[in-house]
Coordinates of C-alpha atoms in Angstrom, one line a residue:
T12 CA 158.7 80.9 50.1
P13 CA 156.6 82.0 53.4
E14 CA 159.4 84.3 54.1
T15 CA 158.4 86.3 51.0
L16 CA 154.1 84.9 50.4
A17 CA 153.3 88.7 52.1
E18 CA 155.1 90.6 49.4
F19 CA 153.8 88.5 46.9
V20 CA 150.4 88.6 47.9
D21 CA 151.1 92.5 48.7
G22 CA 151.7 92.9 45.0
L23 CA 149.0 91.3 43.2
D24 CA 146.4 93.3 41.1
E25 CA 142.6 93.1 40.9
T26 CA 142.7 90.8 37.7
W27 CA 144.3 88.4 40.6
A28 CA 140.8 85.8 41.5
G29 CA 142.9 84.3 44.4
L30 CA 145.6 82.1 45.2
S31 CA 146.2 77.8 44.9
L32 CA 148.2 76.8 47.7
T33 CA 150.7 74.2 48.3
M34 CA 152.7 73.1 52.0
P35 CA 154.4 75.2 53.6
L36 CA 152.4 77.8 52.4
K37 CA 149.6 76.4 54.0
A38 CA 149.9 77.6 57.0
A39 CA 152.2 80.4 56.6
V40 CA 149.0 82.4 54.7
L41 CA 147.0 82.3 57.4
P42 CA 147.9 85.4 59.2
L43 CA 148.0 87.2 55.3
L44 CA 143.9 86.4 56.2
D45 CA 140.8 88.6 56.3
G46 CA 138.7 86.1 56.2
R47 CA 138.7 82.6 57.0
D48 CA 136.3 79.4 56.7
A49 CA 135.4 77.1 59.4
L50 CA 137.7 74.3 57.9
V51 CA 140.2 76.7 58.0
S52 CA 139.3 77.8 61.7
A53 CA 139.6 73.4 62.4
T54 CA 142.9 72.7 61.0
G55 CA 145.0 75.5 60.5
T56 CA 145.3 75.0 56.6
A57 CA 144.3 77.2 54.0
N58 CA 144.8 76.2 50.3
T59 CA 143.0 78.3 48.6
V60 CA 142.8 82.5 49.0
V61 CA 140.3 84.3 47.0
F62 CA 140.3 87.9 46.6
G63 CA 137.2 90.2 47.3
E64 CA 135.2 93.2 48.7
S65 CA 135.8 91.7 52.5
G66 CA 139.9 91.3 51.6
R67 CA 141.3 87.9 51.4
T68 CA 139.6 84.8 52.7
G69 CA 140.7 81.9 53.4
S70 CA 139.3 78.3 52.7
N71 CA 139.9 74.8 52.9
T72 CA 139.0 73.3 49.5
D73 CA 141.5 69.6 50.6
V74 CA 138.9 67.8 52.6
D75 CA 135.7 67.8 50.1
G76 CA 139.0 67.0 48.3
I77 CA 139.3 63.4 50.1
I78 CA 135.8 62.8 50.3
A79 CA 135.0 63.1 47.2
A80 CA 137.8 61.3 46.4
L81 CA 136.4 58.1 48.7
D82 CA 133.1 58.3 47.0
A83 CA 134.2 58.5 43.2
D84 CA 136.7 56.1 43.6
T85 CA 135.9 53.6 46.0
G86 CA 132.1 54.4 46.4
S87 CA 130.3 55.3 50.2
S88 CA 130.5 52.0 52.4
W89 CA 133.4 53.6 54.2
R90 CA 131.2 56.6 55.3
T91 CA 129.8 54.5 57.7
G92 CA 132.8 53.1 60.5
D93 CA 136.2 54.0 61.6
G94 CA 138.7 55.9 60.3
L95 CA 142.9 55.5 60.4
V96 CA 145.0 58.7 59.1
I97 CA 148.5 57.7 59.1
G98 CA 151.3 60.6 59.5
G99 CA 150.4 64.0 61.4
G100 CA 151.0 66.8 58.8
A101 CA 148.6 69.4 57.0
T102 CA 146.5 66.8 55.3
A103 CA 146.5 64.5 58.5
R104 CA 144.6 67.5 59.9
S105 CA 142.4 67.5 57.0
A106 CA 141.9 63.7 57.1
I107 CA 140.5 64.6 60.3
A108 CA 137.5 66.4 59.6
A109 CA 136.6 65.0 56.0
L110 CA 136.2 61.5 58.2
A111 CA 133.9 63.9 61.5
A112 CA 132.5 65.7 58.9
V113 CA 130.6 62.1 57.0
G114 CA 130.4 61.1 60.9
I115 CA 133.1 59.5 61.7
R116 CA 134.6 59.9 65.1
D117 CA 136.6 57.4 65.7
V118 CA 139.4 58.1 64.5
A119 CA 143.4 56.1 65.0
V120 CA 145.9 58.2 63.6
A121 CA 149.5 56.9 63.4
L122 CA 152.9 58.4 63.5
R123 CA 156.5 58.1 63.5
R124 CA 156.0 60.2 66.9
P125 CA 153.3 60.1 68.7
E126 CA 154.6 62.8 70.8
A127 CA 154.0 65.6 68.2
R128 CA 150.5 65.6 68.7
A129 CA 149.2 68.9 69.8
D130 CA 147.6 69.5 66.5
L131 CA 145.9 67.3 65.6
D132 CA 144.2 67.0 69.1
A133 CA 143.2 70.6 67.8
T134 CA 142.1 69.6 65.3
A135 CA 140.2 66.7 66.4
E136 CA 138.5 69.1 69.6
A137 CA 137.4 71.4 66.8
C138 CA 135.7 68.5 65.1
G139 CA 134.3 66.6 67.9
V140 CA 137.0 63.3 66.8
D141 CA 137.7 60.6 69.5
L142 CA 141.3 60.7 68.0
T143 CA 143.1 57.6 69.4
V144 CA 147.6 57.8 68.2
R145 CA 149.6 55.2 68.2
P146 CA 153.4 54.8 66.9
L147 CA 154.0 53.7 63.0
E148 CA 155.0 50.7 63.7
S149 CA 152.4 49.3 65.8
L150 CA 150.0 50.3 62.2
S151 CA 149.1 46.9 61.1
P152 CA 146.1 46.3 63.2
L153 CA 144.6 50.1 62.5
L154 CA 144.9 48.9 58.6
R155 CA 141.2 46.8 58.8
R156 CA 139.5 50.3 59.5
S157 CA 136.7 51.0 56.9
A158 CA 138.5 54.4 55.6
V159 CA 142.0 55.1 55.5
V160 CA 143.7 57.5 54.7
C161 CA 148.0 58.2 53.7
T162 CA 149.0 61.1 53.6
L163 CA 152.6 60.2 54.0
P164 CA 154.8 62.0 51.5
Q165 CA 155.7 60.1 48.2
G166 CA 158.0 57.0 49.5
A167 CA 157.6 57.3 52.7
A168 CA 155.0 55.1 52.5
D169 CA 156.6 51.7 50.9
L170 CA 157.5 50.0 54.3
L171 CA 154.1 49.0 54.9
V172 CA 153.7 47.6 52.1
D173 CA 154.6 43.9 53.7
A174 CA 152.1 45.7 56.7
V175 CA 149.1 45.6 54.1
L176 CA 149.8 42.1 53.3
E177 CA 150.1 40.6 55.9
A178 CA 146.2 42.8 56.9
K179 CA 144.6 41.7 54.6
P180 CA 142.4 45.2 54.1
R181 CA 138.2 45.0 53.5
G182 CA 138.2 48.9 53.9
A183 CA 138.9 52.0 51.4
L184 CA 142.4 54.0 51.0
L185 CA 142.8 57.2 49.7
D186 CA 146.3 57.7 49.1
V187 CA 147.1 61.2 48.4
V188 CA 150.5 61.1 47.0
Y189 CA 149.8 61.5 43.0
A190 CA 153.1 61.3 41.1
G191 CA 154.3 57.9 40.5
W192 CA 150.3 56.3 40.6
P193 CA 150.1 53.9 41.4
T194 CA 152.2 53.5 44.6
P195 CA 153.3 51.1 46.5
V196 CA 150.9 50.7 48.9
A197 CA 148.3 51.0 46.7
S198 CA 148.9 48.3 44.3
A199 CA 149.8 46.0 47.8
W200 CA 145.3 47.5 49.2
S201 CA 144.4 46.5 46.0
R202 CA 146.1 43.1 45.7
S203 CA 144.4 42.1 49.6
G204 CA 141.4 43.2 47.8
G205 CA 140.6 45.9 49.0
P206 CA 139.2 49.7 46.9
V207 CA 141.1 52.4 46.8
A208 CA 141.2 56.5 45.8
S209 CA 144.2 57.8 44.1
G210 CA 145.6 60.7 45.2
L211 CA 145.0 62.0 41.3
S212 CA 141.2 61.8 42.0
M213 CA 142.1 64.5 46.0
L214 CA 143.7 66.4 43.8
L215 CA 141.3 66.6 40.8
Y216 CA 138.4 67.6 43.1
Q217 CA 140.3 69.9 46.0
A218 CA 140.8 71.9 42.6
A219 CA 137.5 72.0 41.9
G220 CA 136.1 73.7 44.5
Q221 CA 139.0 76.0 44.0
V222 CA 137.5 76.9 41.1
R223 CA 133.7 77.1 42.8
L224 CA 135.3 80.3 45.0
M225 CA 137.7 82.0 43.3
T226 CA 134.9 81.8 40.0
G227 CA 131.1 81.2 40.7
R228 CA 130.8 78.9 39.5
P229 CA 131.5 74.9 39.4
G230 CA 134.4 72.9 38.7
P231 CA 134.3 71.6 35.0
V232 CA 135.9 67.9 36.9
D233 CA 135.9 66.2 33.6
A234 CA 137.7 68.8 31.2
M235 CA 139.8 68.6 34.4
R236 CA 140.6 65.2 34.9
A237 CA 141.0 65.2 30.9
A238 CA 143.9 67.2 31.7
L239 CA 145.3 66.1 34.4
L240 CA 145.2 62.5 32.9
A241 CA 147.1 64.4 30.1
A242 CA 149.5 65.7 32.2
T243 CA 150.7 62.4 34.2
A244 CA 150.0 59.9 31.4
R245 CA 153.2 58.5 31.4
P246 CA 155.5 58.5 28.1

């Protein structure tokens, strides 16, 4: 937990190469770091900690995971145009950074509470993004953007199915949920004719980045994919 993380990290010995972190530890670990990469500074989240001669270094491989998942599952056309991020948590901040990394500067964010935008504004400013924030209820027109990243937790995006079917999007969707795939919103997006990237792909590629950081070697993506599919296969 965030309360026990510092004690846990202090108790690790030299046999540990690093840590892979999920929320809420991605933010809680920041005060424990000796160094951080530029993406951690921009997004305020570190999903990876590597132990080395310089101490504990935090990195954010979610950003590259988002880019690689969209490229692998939908092609490259999403890179030219505008972007939409649905949700306002830590993964949304990584999504903004990912869109910025490929040159997308016009990004909208759909939030349940648009007033809770301070962290997103900070990431957008750090990444040079022109950010527009809209309430989730007025989402439909935004779904026609070239790249859409849905960062809502499992089940929360189900209410967007009707909006997707109405909008008939043609851009690429990444739904970061990786349990219970395909999700209802991903299925609706596919039925509307738009390409879809799976949260499983994002999980795979961010983990490959972690392997590289912790070992100095490329992540064995094919073997990792096979293990991931086997672990998530329905009986």
